[in-house]
Amino acid sequence: MATIRKRNGKWQVQVRREGVGTSSRTFHLKDDAKLWARQVEREYDLHGLSLDLKSLRSITVDDLIVRN
């Protein structure tokens, strides 16, 4: 679920999913923040993968086998 809040005159977005992690980004316009949040949530829904490469590197083949 995405959380959008105004912070220091900018819009901060956090998208959190259990088992996937957290993605965050800051925008000048609220509409841009909403669009990015929808895109990230859609990506999570379609692929179930994190956009964060650090967390992807920690996934093992065993994790993938158990997941499916």
mmCIF file of C-alpha atoms in Angstrom:
data_model
loop_
_atom_site.group_PDB
_atom_site.id
_atom_site.type_symbol
_atom_site.label_atom_id
_atom_site.label_comp_id
_atom_site.label_asym_id
_atom_site.label_seq_id
_atom_site.Cartn_x
_atom_site.Cartn_y
_atom_site.Cartn_z
ATOM 1 C CA MET A 1 0.000 0.000 0.000
ATOM 2 C CA ALA A 2 1.262 3.461 -0.853
ATOM 3 C CA THR A 3 1.605 6.269 1.647
ATOM 4 C CA ILE A 4 1.872 9.807 0.300
ATOM 5 C CA ARG A 5 2.740 12.697 2.599
ATOM 6 C CA LYS A 6 3.901 16.260 2.245
ATOM 7 C CA ARG A 7 7.336 16.804 3.721
ATOM 8 C CA ASN A 8 9.444 19.947 3.480
ATOM 9 C CA GLY A 9 7.352 21.268 0.604
ATOM 10 C CA LYS A 10 7.709 18.067 -1.437
ATOM 11 C CA TRP A 11 5.654 14.875 -1.717
ATOM 12 C CA GLN A 12 7.182 11.714 -0.315
ATOM 13 C CA VAL A 13 5.838 8.322 -1.389
ATOM 14 C CA GLN A 14 6.441 4.983 0.320
ATOM 15 C CA VAL A 15 5.142 1.725 -1.123
ATOM 16 C CA ARG A 16 5.310 -1.246 1.235
ATOM 17 C CA ARG A 17 4.495 -4.872 0.565
ATOM 18 C CA GLU A 18 4.969 -7.834 2.845
ATOM 19 C CA GLY A 19 7.724 -10.064 1.555
ATOM 20 C CA VAL A 20 8.786 -7.484 -1.021
ATOM 21 C CA GLY A 21 10.061 -4.552 0.991
ATOM 22 C CA THR A 22 9.738 -0.799 0.753
ATOM 23 C CA SER A 23 10.292 1.579 -2.150
ATOM 24 C CA SER A 24 10.305 5.328 -1.617
ATOM 25 C CA ARG A 25 10.751 8.440 -3.680
ATOM 26 C CA THR A 26 10.182 12.203 -3.413
ATOM 27 C CA PHE A 27 8.395 14.432 -5.953
ATOM 28 C CA HIS A 28 7.616 18.109 -6.412
ATOM 29 C CA LEU A 29 4.077 17.429 -7.647
ATOM 30 C CA LYS A 30 1.468 15.307 -5.884
ATOM 31 C CA ASP A 31 0.137 13.967 -9.185
ATOM 32 C CA ASP A 32 3.603 12.648 -10.064
ATOM 33 C CA ALA A 33 3.814 10.993 -6.656
ATOM 34 C CA LYS A 34 0.444 9.278 -7.154
ATOM 35 C CA LEU A 35 1.397 8.078 -10.625
ATOM 36 C CA TRP A 36 4.693 6.601 -9.433
ATOM 37 C CA ALA A 37 2.950 4.874 -6.504
ATOM 38 C CA ARG A 38 0.417 3.263 -8.858
ATOM 39 C CA GLN A 39 3.200 2.106 -11.189
ATOM 40 C CA VAL A 40 5.211 0.523 -8.369
ATOM 41 C CA GLU A 41 2.136 -1.169 -6.903
ATOM 42 C CA ARG A 42 1.225 -2.511 -10.344
ATOM 43 C CA GLU A 43 4.760 -3.843 -10.790
ATOM 44 C CA TYR A 44 4.522 -5.581 -7.413
ATOM 45 C CA ASP A 45 1.156 -7.078 -8.378
ATOM 46 C CA LEU A 46 2.357 -8.346 -11.747
ATOM 47 C CA HIS A 47 5.727 -9.717 -10.766
ATOM 48 C CA GLY A 48 5.793 -9.924 -7.007
ATOM 49 C CA LEU A 49 9.388 -8.706 -7.092
ATOM 50 C CA SER A 50 11.070 -5.805 -5.431
ATOM 51 C CA LEU A 51 12.470 -3.000 -7.545
ATOM 52 C CA ASP A 52 15.314 -2.821 -5.049
ATOM 53 C CA LEU A 53 18.295 -4.755 -6.427
ATOM 54 C CA LYS A 54 19.794 -5.204 -2.976
ATOM 55 C CA SER A 55 16.825 -7.265 -1.816
ATOM 56 C CA LEU A 56 16.749 -9.215 -5.106
ATOM 57 C CA ARG A 57 20.368 -10.274 -4.609
ATOM 58 C CA SER A 58 19.455 -11.888 -1.296
ATOM 59 C CA ILE A 59 16.938 -14.281 -2.915
ATOM 60 C CA THR A 60 18.326 -17.780 -3.385
ATOM 61 C CA VAL A 61 17.280 -20.511 -5.809
ATOM 62 C CA ASP A 62 15.875 -22.395 -2.829
ATOM 63 C CA ASP A 63 13.675 -19.382 -1.989
ATOM 64 C CA LEU A 64 12.335 -19.371 -5.543
ATOM 65 C CA ILE A 65 11.582 -23.086 -5.497
ATOM 66 C CA VAL A 66 9.747 -22.822 -2.183
ATOM 67 C CA ARG A 67 7.869 -19.734 -3.412
ATOM 68 C CA ASN A 68 6.392 -21.590 -6.383
#
